[in-house]
Amino acid sequence: MTALQAPATPTAYGSARLLAGVTHGGRAELALHRTLHGPQQHRTQGVLVSETATVRLLGRGGAAFPVSTKLAAMRTGSSVEVVVNGSESEPASHKDRTLMTVAPHLVIDGALVVARALGTRRVTIAVHDAAAHASLAQALQERRRLEPHPERVVVRLQQDRFVAGEVRALLNGLEGRAAVPPGRRTLPSDRGLHGAPTFASNAETFAQIALLVSLGVRGFTGVGDPREPGTTLLTVAGDVPVPGVVEVPTGLPLDALLRPDGVHGPVLVGGYHGRWIADTSGLRATRPLLREAGVPLNAGVIARLPEGGCALAEVAAVSSWLAAQSAGQCGPCLFGTHAVAQDVAALLRGRPAPDVTARLRGLVGRGACAHPDGTAAFVGSALASMTEELLVHAERGGCGRPYLGVLPLDGLHS
Amino acid sequence: MRIEVDWTRCDGHGMCALLLPENIGSDAGGYPVLHDRTVPRETMRHARRAVATCPALALRLERE
């Protein structure tokens, strides 16, 4: 397989904030981290709610939920749990594991800010990536030696199945149960880890909170789109000028990342639960804007396929992978994702798949988690934006171009 | 009240679609298709019977 891997060194467009000091390689150990970002600071819950609201900070895991709303809903006290979701179980995404590997102290700073604001000492960081785990463990050792803190921070290496990264599945895994989503919808803020009120968010979210506390509201909002100020991490894959993890100011035109040459073709926005779009002109890397455009950024994966490869084969491969990732708990997801994958395989061979539209509709809203919905979005948008490819395949039984495996299917072990 | 399905429990027996056709249909595999989650007062009796009859205890009524 020739999957395009994220290079070891991440890149920043404009000034690096999360990735300050590490865009030329290496890792920000505690002394460098303190030089770059200053001492650990704290905020009360009220101030943190107000500041995250002012800078319009949105969760960076996928749902883009306002951090201030989530913080404001939290009860406080010593039983509260803070969970850093660094699982990043999507193979195409590398931004969280990269961030935790090269700038672990920023994530820990943010987790400590939230823990202190909520009056608890209980912090769990859950990761699926061994290098990120090692870097965080080393960072905690540095702190024990140089900068002891009263909070008890535990780093846990978890299962790497796709749906295991969903927050409620993650909480199940942390409690020693199967890492699958529960059938009843419960909010972690009400009943999370070990039944305690839990503030859970994505690893980058915590790093952004640390930046906000370090830079202050004015400093934080100094770059980016006013609708979502600051910077964001993205993983850019495929036929692009700079593949891999990038930090960009929000509001950056996607075409600056994808196609300075202006050539168009389907682009995947938002990863394997995301959507394909035929024309990216006018789109900018701002979550509210992309949501309005119908292509939510989710966990920040953007991919452009090379013209020399078969686009439909990439979609078929990911469709099969998505079907295999169903936890098998919910019938419509288990049967539906497999049937859809077979439909895409048929279309790839130029055969008809008359039921695919109905099958895609049958995935929407019919599972314990968003996996069936995400799969329907990925496949449905691919078929809608690849009409030319589909025609060629239907007429000739294929396009003659090879499957390149640009979209990685097992990034965790590659 | 609103009808909710626990998809992790549902085995596609299809009883709910028979007992509460006002809200629920079924797909080719027998799994429920929710046309409308809201249960009006007039059909509440049917809804309660569907909830009680589900062999997998996958159906429930929740306050809106």
CSV table of C-alpha atoms in Angstrom, one decimal:
chain,number,residue,atom,x,y,z
A,1,MET,CA,0.0,0.0,0.0
A,2,THR,CA,1.3,3.5,-0.8
A,3,ALA,CA,-0.7,5.5,1.8
A,4,LEU,CA,0.8,8.9,2.1
A,5,GLN,CA,2.0,9.1,5.6
A,6,ALA,CA,2.1,12.3,7.7
A,7,PRO,CA,5.6,13.5,7.8
A,8,ALA,CA,7.3,13.4,11.3
A,9,THR,CA,7.5,17.2,11.4
A,10,PRO,CA,4.3,19.2,11.4
A,11,THR,CA,4.0,22.5,9.5
A,12,ALA,CA,2.4,25.8,10.3
A,13,TYR,CA,0.9,28.3,7.9
A,14,GLY,CA,1.6,31.7,9.4
A,15,SER,CA,2.7,31.8,13.0
A,16,ALA,CA,2.8,28.5,14.9
A,17,ARG,CA,0.9,28.7,18.3
A,18,LEU,CA,0.1,25.1,19.3
A,19,LEU,CA,3.2,24.0,17.3
A,20,ALA,CA,5.5,26.8,18.5
A,21,GLY,CA,9.0,25.6,18.7
A,22,VAL,CA,8.4,22.2,17.2
A,23,THR,CA,7.9,22.9,13.5
A,24,HIS,CA,11.6,22.2,12.8
A,25,GLY,CA,11.3,18.8,14.5
A,26,GLY,CA,11.7,17.7,18.1
A,27,ARG,CA,9.5,17.9,21.2
A,28,ALA,CA,8.9,20.7,23.6
A,29,GLU,CA,10.2,19.5,26.9
A,30,LEU,CA,9.1,21.3,30.0
A,31,ALA,CA,11.7,24.0,30.0
A,32,LEU,CA,11.2,24.9,26.4
A,33,HIS,CA,7.4,24.7,26.9
A,34,ARG,CA,7.6,27.2,29.8
A,35,THR,CA,9.9,29.5,27.7
A,36,LEU,CA,7.3,29.5,24.9
A,37,HIS,CA,4.1,29.6,26.9
A,38,GLY,CA,4.9,31.0,30.3
A,39,PRO,CA,4.0,29.5,33.7
A,40,GLN,CA,0.9,27.3,34.4
A,41,GLN,CA,-2.0,29.7,35.1
A,42,HIS,CA,-5.5,29.0,36.4
A,43,ARG,CA,-9.0,30.4,36.0
A,44,THR,CA,-12.2,30.1,38.0
A,45,GLN,CA,-15.0,28.2,36.3
A,46,GLY,CA,-16.8,31.5,35.7
A,47,VAL,CA,-13.9,33.2,34.1
A,48,LEU,CA,-13.1,30.2,32.0
A,49,VAL,CA,-16.7,30.0,30.8
A,50,SER,CA,-16.7,33.6,29.9
A,51,GLU,CA,-13.3,33.6,28.2
A,52,THR,CA,-14.0,30.5,26.1
A,53,ALA,CA,-17.4,32.1,25.1
A,54,THR,CA,-15.6,35.4,24.1
A,55,VAL,CA,-13.2,33.6,21.8
A,56,ARG,CA,-15.9,31.2,20.5
A,57,LEU,CA,-13.8,28.1,21.2
A,58,LEU,CA,-15.4,25.0,19.7
A,59,GLY,CA,-14.5,21.4,20.5
A,60,ARG,CA,-11.9,20.0,18.2
A,61,GLY,CA,-13.0,16.4,18.2
A,62,GLY,CA,-15.7,16.5,15.6
A,63,ALA,CA,-18.9,17.7,17.0
A,64,ALA,CA,-17.6,21.3,17.3
A,65,PHE,CA,-19.7,21.9,20.4
A,66,PRO,CA,-19.0,25.3,22.2
A,67,VAL,CA,-16.6,24.7,25.0
A,68,SER,CA,-18.1,27.4,27.1
A,69,THR,CA,-21.5,25.7,27.1
A,70,LYS,CA,-20.0,22.4,28.1
A,71,LEU,CA,-18.0,24.0,30.9
A,72,ALA,CA,-20.9,26.0,32.2
A,73,ALA,CA,-23.1,22.9,32.5
A,74,MET,CA,-20.5,21.2,34.7
A,75,ARG,CA,-21.0,20.6,38.4
A,76,THR,CA,-17.9,21.1,40.4
A,77,GLY,CA,-16.2,19.2,43.2
A,78,SER,CA,-13.6,16.6,44.0
A,79,SER,CA,-15.6,13.7,42.4
A,80,VAL,CA,-15.7,15.4,38.9
A,81,GLU,CA,-13.6,13.7,36.2
A,82,VAL,CA,-11.7,15.4,33.5
A,83,VAL,CA,-11.1,13.2,30.4
A,84,VAL,CA,-8.8,14.2,27.6
A,85,ASN,CA,-9.9,12.3,24.5
A,86,GLY,CA,-6.7,11.7,22.6
A,87,SER,CA,-7.9,8.5,21.0
A,88,GLU,CA,-8.0,9.9,17.4
A,89,SER,CA,-9.2,6.5,16.1
A,90,GLU,CA,-9.6,7.8,12.6
A,91,PRO,CA,-6.6,6.5,10.5
A,92,ALA,CA,-6.5,9.5,8.3
A,93,SER,CA,-6.2,11.9,11.2
A,94,HIS,CA,-2.8,12.5,12.8
A,95,LYS,CA,-3.2,15.9,14.5
A,96,ASP,CA,-4.0,14.8,18.0
A,97,ARG,CA,-1.3,12.1,18.2
A,98,THR,CA,1.2,14.6,16.7
A,99,LEU,CA,0.2,17.4,19.1
A,100,MET,CA,0.5,15.1,22.2
A,101,THR,CA,3.8,13.8,20.9
A,102,VAL,CA,5.5,17.1,20.2
A,103,ALA,CA,3.7,19.4,22.6
A,104,PRO,CA,2.5,17.2,25.5
A,105,HIS,CA,2.8,19.9,28.1
A,106,LEU,CA,0.3,22.2,26.3
A,107,VAL,CA,-2.4,19.4,26.5
A,108,ILE,CA,-1.5,18.8,30.2
A,109,ASP,CA,-1.6,22.5,31.0
A,110,GLY,CA,-5.1,22.7,29.5
A,111,ALA,CA,-6.3,19.7,31.4
A,112,LEU,CA,-5.0,21.2,34.7
A,113,VAL,CA,-6.7,24.5,34.0
A,114,VAL,CA,-10.0,22.7,33.5
A,115,ALA,CA,-9.5,20.4,36.6
A,116,ARG,CA,-8.6,23.4,38.8
A,117,ALA,CA,-11.6,25.4,37.5
A,118,LEU,CA,-14.0,22.5,38.3
A,119,GLY,CA,-12.4,21.9,41.7
A,120,THR,CA,-11.1,18.4,41.0
A,121,ARG,CA,-7.8,16.6,40.9
A,122,ARG,CA,-8.9,13.7,38.7
A,123,VAL,CA,-7.6,13.8,35.1
A,124,THR,CA,-7.4,11.0,32.6
A,125,ILE,CA,-5.8,11.3,29.2
A,126,ALA,CA,-6.8,8.5,26.9
A,127,VAL,CA,-4.7,7.8,23.8
A,128,HIS,CA,-4.5,5.1,21.1
A,129,ASP,CA,-1.1,6.0,19.9
A,130,ALA,CA,2.1,4.5,21.5
A,131,ALA,CA,4.3,7.5,20.7
A,132,ALA,CA,1.8,10.0,22.1
A,133,HIS,CA,1.5,7.8,25.2
A,134,ALA,CA,5.2,7.7,25.7
A,135,SER,CA,5.6,11.5,25.3
A,136,LEU,CA,2.8,12.2,27.7
A,137,ALA,CA,4.2,9.8,30.3
A,138,GLN,CA,7.6,11.4,30.0
A,139,ALA,CA,6.0,14.9,30.3
A,140,LEU,CA,4.3,13.8,33.6
A,141,GLN,CA,7.6,12.6,34.9
A,142,GLU,CA,9.3,15.9,34.0
A,143,ARG,CA,6.6,17.6,36.0
A,144,ARG,CA,6.9,15.4,39.0
A,145,ARG,CA,10.6,16.3,39.2
A,146,LEU,CA,10.5,20.0,38.2
A,147,GLU,CA,7.0,21.3,38.8
A,148,PRO,CA,4.9,19.0,41.0
A,149,HIS,CA,1.1,19.6,40.9
A,150,PRO,CA,-1.6,18.3,43.2
A,151,GLU,CA,-3.7,16.8,40.4
A,152,ARG,CA,-3.5,13.1,39.7
A,153,VAL,CA,-3.1,12.8,35.9
A,154,VAL,CA,-3.3,9.3,34.5
A,155,VAL,CA,-2.4,8.4,30.9
A,156,ARG,CA,-4.2,5.4,29.5
A,157,LEU,CA,-3.4,3.5,26.3
A,158,GLN,CA,-6.8,2.4,24.9
A,159,GLN,CA,-8.2,0.2,22.1
A,160,ASP,CA,-7.8,1.5,18.6
A,161,ARG,CA,-11.1,0.6,17.0
A,162,PHE,CA,-12.8,3.5,15.2
A,163,VAL,CA,-16.0,3.7,17.3
A,164,ALA,CA,-13.9,3.3,20.5
A,165,GLY,CA,-12.9,6.9,20.1
A,166,GLU,CA,-16.5,8.1,20.5
A,167,VAL,CA,-16.6,9.7,24.0
A,168,ARG,CA,-19.1,7.3,25.6
A,169,ALA,CA,-17.4,4.3,24.1
A,170,LEU,CA,-14.1,5.7,25.4
A,171,LEU,CA,-15.6,6.0,28.9
A,172,ASN,CA,-16.8,2.4,28.7
A,173,GLY,CA,-13.3,1.3,27.7
A,174,LEU,CA,-11.7,3.3,30.6
A,175,GLU,CA,-14.0,1.5,33.0
A,176,GLY,CA,-12.8,-1.8,31.7
A,177,ARG,CA,-15.9,-2.7,29.7
A,178,ALA,CA,-16.0,-3.2,25.9
A,179,ALA,CA,-15.2,0.2,24.3
A,180,VAL,CA,-18.5,0.4,22.4
A,181,PRO,CA,-21.2,3.2,22.6
A,182,PRO,CA,-24.0,2.5,25.1
A,183,GLY,CA,-27.6,2.2,23.7
A,184,ARG,CA,-29.0,5.0,25.8
A,185,ARG,CA,-28.0,8.5,25.2
A,186,THR,CA,-26.4,10.0,28.3
A,187,LEU,CA,-24.3,13.1,28.7
A,188,PRO,CA,-20.9,12.6,30.2
A,189,SER,CA,-21.4,15.9,32.1
A,190,ASP,CA,-24.3,14.2,33.9
A,191,ARG,CA,-23.0,10.7,34.2
A,192,GLY,CA,-19.5,10.0,32.8
A,193,LEU,CA,-16.4,8.1,34.0
A,194,HIS,CA,-17.4,5.8,36.9
A,195,GLY,CA,-20.7,7.5,37.0
A,196,ALA,CA,-19.2,10.9,38.0
A,197,PRO,CA,-19.9,14.2,36.2
A,198,THR,CA,-17.2,14.3,33.5
A,199,PHE,CA,-15.8,17.0,31.4
A,200,ALA,CA,-14.5,15.2,28.3
A,201,SER,CA,-13.1,16.9,25.2
A,202,ASN,CA,-10.6,16.3,22.4
A,203,ALA,CA,-6.9,16.7,23.1
A,204,GLU,CA,-6.5,19.8,20.9
A,205,THR,CA,-9.4,21.5,22.7
A,206,PHE,CA,-7.4,21.3,26.0
A,207,ALA,CA,-4.3,22.6,24.2
A,208,GLN,CA,-6.4,25.5,22.9
A,209,ILE,CA,-7.6,26.2,26.5
A,210,ALA,CA,-4.0,26.3,27.6
A,211,LEU,CA,-3.2,28.8,24.8
A,212,LEU,CA,-6.1,30.9,25.7
A,213,VAL,CA,-5.0,31.1,29.3
A,214,SER,CA,-1.5,31.9,28.3
A,215,LEU,CA,-2.2,34.4,25.6
A,216,GLY,CA,-5.3,36.0,27.1
A,217,VAL,CA,-8.5,36.7,25.1
A,218,ARG,CA,-6.9,39.5,23.0
A,219,GLY,CA,-3.8,37.6,22.2
A,220,PHE,CA,-5.9,34.5,21.3
A,221,THR,CA,-8.2,36.3,19.0
A,222,GLY,CA,-5.3,38.2,17.3
A,223,VAL,CA,-5.4,35.7,14.3
A,224,GLY,CA,-8.0,33.8,12.4
A,225,ASP,CA,-11.6,34.2,11.4
A,226,PRO,CA,-13.8,36.3,13.8
A,227,ARG,CA,-16.4,33.5,13.8
A,228,GLU,CA,-13.9,31.1,15.2
A,229,PRO,CA,-10.7,33.0,16.1
A,230,GLY,CA,-7.3,31.5,16.6
A,231,THR,CA,-5.7,28.6,14.8
A,232,THR,CA,-6.7,25.0,14.1
A,233,LEU,CA,-4.9,21.8,13.5
A,234,LEU,CA,-5.6,19.9,10.3
A,235,THR,CA,-4.4,16.7,8.7
A,236,VAL,CA,-4.0,17.2,5.0
A,237,ALA,CA,-3.6,14.1,2.8
A,238,GLY,CA,-3.1,13.0,-0.7
A,239,ASP,CA,-2.1,15.2,-3.7
A,240,VAL,CA,-1.4,18.4,-1.8
A,241,PRO,CA,1.6,20.7,-1.7
A,242,VAL,CA,2.3,20.0,2.0
A,243,PRO,CA,0.8,16.8,3.3
A,244,GLY,CA,0.6,15.9,7.0
A,245,VAL,CA,-0.4,17.8,10.1
A,246,VAL,CA,-0.6,21.6,9.7
A,247,GLU,CA,-1.6,24.4,12.0
A,248,VAL,CA,-3.4,27.2,10.2
A,249,PRO,CA,-5.2,30.4,11.2
A,250,THR,CA,-8.9,29.8,10.9
A,251,GLY,CA,-10.4,31.4,7.8
A,252,LEU,CA,-7.6,30.2,5.5
A,253,PRO,CA,-9.0,29.3,2.1
A,254,LEU,CA,-9.0,25.5,1.7
A,255,ASP,CA,-7.6,25.9,-1.8
A,256,ALA,CA,-4.4,27.3,-0.3
A,257,LEU,CA,-3.9,23.9,1.3
A,258,LEU,CA,-5.1,21.8,-1.5
A,259,ARG,CA,-4.6,23.2,-5.0
A,260,PRO,CA,-2.6,26.3,-5.7
A,261,ASP,CA,-2.7,25.2,-9.3
A,262,GLY,CA,-6.5,25.6,-9.4
A,263,VAL,CA,-7.2,22.1,-10.8
A,264,HIS,CA,-10.5,20.8,-9.4
A,265,GLY,CA,-11.8,17.4,-8.5
A,266,PRO,CA,-13.5,15.8,-5.5
A,267,VAL,CA,-12.0,16.7,-2.1
A,268,LEU,CA,-12.9,15.0,1.2
A,269,VAL,CA,-13.6,17.3,4.1
A,270,GLY,CA,-14.0,16.0,7.6
A,271,GLY,CA,-12.5,12.5,7.2
A,272,TYR,CA,-14.2,9.2,7.0
A,273,HIS,CA,-17.4,10.5,8.6
A,274,GLY,CA,-17.1,13.6,6.4
A,275,ARG,CA,-18.2,14.6,3.0
A,276,TRP,CA,-16.8,14.8,-0.5
A,277,ILE,CA,-17.2,18.1,-2.4
A,278,ALA,CA,-16.5,18.6,-6.0
A,279,ASP,CA,-15.6,22.3,-5.8
A,280,THR,CA,-13.8,23.8,-2.8
A,281,SER,CA,-13.5,27.3,-4.1
A,282,GLY,CA,-14.7,29.8,-1.5
A,283,LEU,CA,-14.4,27.3,1.4
A,284,ARG,CA,-12.4,28.4,4.4
A,285,ALA,CA,-11.0,26.5,7.4
A,286,THR,CA,-13.6,27.8,9.8
A,287,ARG,CA,-15.9,25.3,11.5
A,288,PRO,CA,-19.1,27.4,11.4
A,289,LEU,CA,-18.6,28.3,7.8
A,290,LEU,CA,-17.9,24.7,6.7
A,291,ARG,CA,-20.9,23.5,8.6
A,292,GLU,CA,-23.1,26.0,6.7
A,293,ALA,CA,-21.5,24.9,3.4
A,294,GLY,CA,-22.6,21.3,4.2
A,295,VAL,CA,-19.1,20.0,4.7
A,296,PRO,CA,-18.4,20.0,8.5
A,297,LEU,CA,-14.7,19.9,9.3
A,298,ASN,CA,-15.2,17.2,12.0
A,299,ALA,CA,-11.7,16.2,13.3
A,300,GLY,CA,-9.9,18.2,10.6
A,301,VAL,CA,-9.0,15.8,7.9
A,302,ILE,CA,-8.9,17.1,4.4
A,303,ALA,CA,-7.8,14.9,1.5
A,304,ARG,CA,-7.4,15.4,-2.3
A,305,LEU,CA,-7.0,12.4,-4.5
A,306,PRO,CA,-4.2,12.3,-7.1
A,307,GLU,CA,-5.5,12.4,-10.7
A,308,GLY,CA,-3.5,9.3,-11.5
A,309,GLY,CA,-5.5,7.0,-9.3
A,310,CYS,CA,-9.0,5.6,-9.2
A,311,ALA,CA,-11.2,7.7,-6.9
A,312,LEU,CA,-14.0,5.2,-6.7
A,313,ALA,CA,-11.6,2.5,-5.6
A,314,GLU,CA,-10.5,4.7,-2.7
A,315,VAL,CA,-14.1,5.2,-1.7
A,316,ALA,CA,-14.8,1.5,-2.0
A,317,ALA,CA,-11.8,0.7,0.2
A,318,VAL,CA,-12.9,3.1,2.9
A,319,SER,CA,-16.5,1.9,2.6
A,320,SER,CA,-15.4,-1.7,3.4
A,321,TRP,CA,-13.2,-0.4,6.2
A,322,LEU,CA,-16.2,1.5,7.7
A,323,ALA,CA,-18.4,-1.6,7.5
A,324,ALA,CA,-15.7,-3.6,9.3
A,325,GLN,CA,-15.5,-0.9,12.0
A,326,SER,CA,-19.2,-1.3,12.9
A,327,ALA,CA,-19.2,-2.5,16.5
A,328,GLY,CA,-21.9,-4.9,15.5
A,329,GLN,CA,-24.2,-3.8,18.2
A,330,CYS,CA,-26.9,-2.2,16.1
A,331,GLY,CA,-28.6,-4.1,13.3
A,332,PRO,CA,-29.2,-1.3,10.9
A,333,CYS,CA,-25.5,-0.3,11.1
A,334,LEU,CA,-24.1,-3.8,11.0
A,335,PHE,CA,-26.2,-4.9,8.0
A,336,GLY,CA,-26.5,-1.5,6.4
A,337,THR,CA,-22.8,-0.5,6.3
A,338,HIS,CA,-21.9,-3.9,4.8
A,339,ALA,CA,-24.7,-3.7,2.2
A,340,VAL,CA,-23.6,-0.2,1.2
A,341,ALA,CA,-19.9,-1.3,1.0
A,342,GLN,CA,-21.0,-4.1,-1.4
A,343,ASP,CA,-23.0,-1.6,-3.4
A,344,VAL,CA,-19.9,0.6,-3.8
A,345,ALA,CA,-17.9,-2.4,-4.8
A,346,ALA,CA,-20.5,-3.2,-7.5
A,347,LEU,CA,-20.4,0.4,-8.8
A,348,LEU,CA,-16.6,0.1,-8.9
A,349,ARG,CA,-16.9,-2.9,-11.2
A,350,GLY,CA,-19.4,-1.1,-13.4
A,351,ARG,CA,-22.4,-3.0,-12.1
A,352,PRO,CA,-25.6,-1.3,-11.0
A,353,ALA,CA,-26.5,-0.8,-7.3
A,354,PRO,CA,-30.2,0.2,-7.5
A,355,ASP,CA,-30.8,0.0,-3.8
A,356,VAL,CA,-27.8,2.2,-2.6
A,357,THR,CA,-29.8,5.4,-2.1
A,358,ALA,CA,-32.4,3.6,0.1
A,359,ARG,CA,-29.7,1.8,2.0
A,360,LEU,CA,-27.9,5.1,2.7
A,361,ARG,CA,-31.1,6.6,3.9
A,362,GLY,CA,-31.6,3.5,6.2
A,363,LEU,CA,-28.4,4.3,8.0
A,364,VAL,CA,-29.3,7.8,9.1
A,365,GLY,CA,-30.2,8.1,12.8
A,366,ARG,CA,-30.4,4.4,13.4
A,367,GLY,CA,-27.5,3.5,15.7
A,368,ALA,CA,-26.2,4.1,19.2
A,369,CYS,CA,-23.5,6.3,17.8
A,370,ALA,CA,-22.9,8.4,14.7
A,371,HIS,CA,-21.1,5.6,12.8
A,372,PRO,CA,-24.0,4.8,10.5
A,373,ASP,CA,-24.8,8.5,9.9
A,374,GLY,CA,-21.1,9.2,9.2
A,375,THR,CA,-20.8,6.3,6.8
A,376,ALA,CA,-23.9,7.5,4.9
A,377,ALA,CA,-22.4,11.0,4.7
A,378,PHE,CA,-19.1,9.7,3.4
A,379,VAL,CA,-20.6,7.3,0.8
A,380,GLY,CA,-23.6,9.4,-0.2
A,381,SER,CA,-21.5,12.5,-0.9
A,382,ALA,CA,-18.8,10.5,-2.8
A,383,LEU,CA,-21.5,9.1,-5.1
A,384,ALA,CA,-23.0,12.6,-5.6
A,385,SER,CA,-19.7,14.3,-6.3
A,386,MET,CA,-18.2,11.5,-8.5
A,387,THR,CA,-20.8,11.3,-11.2
A,388,GLU,CA,-18.3,11.4,-14.0
A,389,GLU,CA,-16.2,8.6,-12.5
A,390,LEU,CA,-19.4,6.5,-11.9
A,391,LEU,CA,-20.4,7.0,-15.6
A,392,VAL,CA,-17.0,5.9,-16.8
A,393,HIS,CA,-17.1,2.8,-14.6
A,394,ALA,CA,-20.6,1.9,-15.7
A,395,GLU,CA,-19.7,2.2,-19.3
A,396,ARG,CA,-16.4,0.5,-19.3
A,397,GLY,CA,-16.4,-1.6,-16.1
A,398,GLY,CA,-13.6,0.5,-14.7
A,399,CYS,CA,-11.5,3.5,-15.4
A,400,GLY,CA,-8.2,1.8,-16.0
A,401,ARG,CA,-6.5,3.8,-13.2
A,402,PRO,CA,-5.0,1.9,-10.3
A,403,TYR,CA,-6.0,1.9,-6.7
A,404,LEU,CA,-3.3,3.9,-4.9
A,405,GLY,CA,-4.5,3.5,-1.3
A,406,VAL,CA,-4.1,7.3,-0.7
A,407,LEU,CA,-6.7,7.2,2.1
A,408,PRO,CA,-5.1,5.2,4.9
A,409,LEU,CA,-7.1,2.4,6.5
A,410,ASP,CA,-4.9,1.5,9.4
A,411,GLY,CA,-2.9,4.5,10.3
A,412,LEU,CA,-2.5,3.3,13.8
A,413,HIS,CA,-0.1,0.5,12.9
A,414,SER,CA,1.5,1.8,9.7
B,1,MET,CA,-44.2,11.5,24.7
B,2,ARG,CA,-41.5,10.5,22.3
B,3,ILE,CA,-40.7,7.0,21.1
B,4,GLU,CA,-37.0,5.9,21.4
B,5,VAL,CA,-35.2,2.8,20.2
B,6,ASP,CA,-32.2,1.3,21.9
B,7,TRP,CA,-30.5,0.1,18.7
B,8,THR,CA,-28.0,-2.0,20.7
B,9,ARG,CA,-30.9,-4.1,22.0
B,10,CYS,CA,-33.2,-4.2,19.0
B,11,ASP,CA,-33.1,-7.6,17.1
B,12,GLY,CA,-35.6,-6.7,14.5
B,13,HIS,CA,-38.5,-8.8,15.7
B,14,GLY,CA,-40.8,-6.3,14.1
B,15,MET,CA,-43.5,-6.3,16.8
B,16,CYS,CA,-43.4,-2.5,17.2
B,17,ALA,CA,-44.2,-1.9,13.5
B,18,LEU,CA,-47.2,-4.2,13.8
B,19,LEU,CA,-48.5,-2.6,17.0
B,20,LEU,CA,-47.7,1.1,16.3
B,21,PRO,CA,-47.9,1.5,12.6
B,22,GLU,CA,-48.8,5.2,13.2
B,23,ASN,CA,-45.2,5.9,14.1
B,24,ILE,CA,-43.1,2.8,13.1
B,25,GLY,CA,-42.6,0.9,9.9
B,26,SER,CA,-40.0,-1.7,9.2
B,27,ASP,CA,-37.1,-2.2,6.8
B,28,ALA,CA,-36.2,-5.4,4.9
B,29,GLY,CA,-34.4,-6.8,7.9
B,30,GLY,CA,-37.4,-6.2,10.2
B,31,TYR,CA,-35.7,-3.3,12.0
B,32,PRO,CA,-37.9,-0.4,12.8
B,33,VAL,CA,-38.1,2.7,10.7
B,34,LEU,CA,-39.3,5.7,12.8
B,35,HIS,CA,-41.6,7.8,10.7
B,36,ASP,CA,-42.4,10.1,13.5
B,37,ARG,CA,-41.0,10.0,17.1
B,38,THR,CA,-43.8,12.0,18.7
B,39,VAL,CA,-46.7,9.9,20.0
B,40,PRO,CA,-50.0,11.8,20.2
B,41,ARG,CA,-52.4,11.2,23.1
B,42,GLU,CA,-54.8,9.2,20.9
B,43,THR,CA,-52.3,6.5,20.1
B,44,MET,CA,-50.6,6.4,23.5
B,45,ARG,CA,-52.3,3.1,24.3
B,46,HIS,CA,-50.8,1.5,21.2
B,47,ALA,CA,-47.4,2.9,22.0
B,48,ARG,CA,-47.4,1.5,25.5
B,49,ARG,CA,-48.5,-1.9,24.2
B,50,ALA,CA,-45.6,-1.8,21.7
B,51,VAL,CA,-43.1,-0.9,24.4
B,52,ALA,CA,-44.4,-3.7,26.6
B,53,THR,CA,-44.4,-6.2,23.8
B,54,CYS,CA,-40.9,-5.7,22.5
B,55,PRO,CA,-39.1,-9.0,23.1
B,56,ALA,CA,-35.7,-7.3,23.3
B,57,LEU,CA,-36.9,-4.4,25.6
B,58,ALA,CA,-35.5,-2.1,23.1
B,59,LEU,CA,-38.4,0.3,22.8
B,60,ARG,CA,-39.2,3.0,25.3
B,61,LEU,CA,-41.2,6.2,25.7
B,62,GLU,CA,-39.5,9.3,26.9
B,63,ARG,CA,-40.9,12.7,27.9
B,64,GLU,CA,-40.2,15.3,25.2
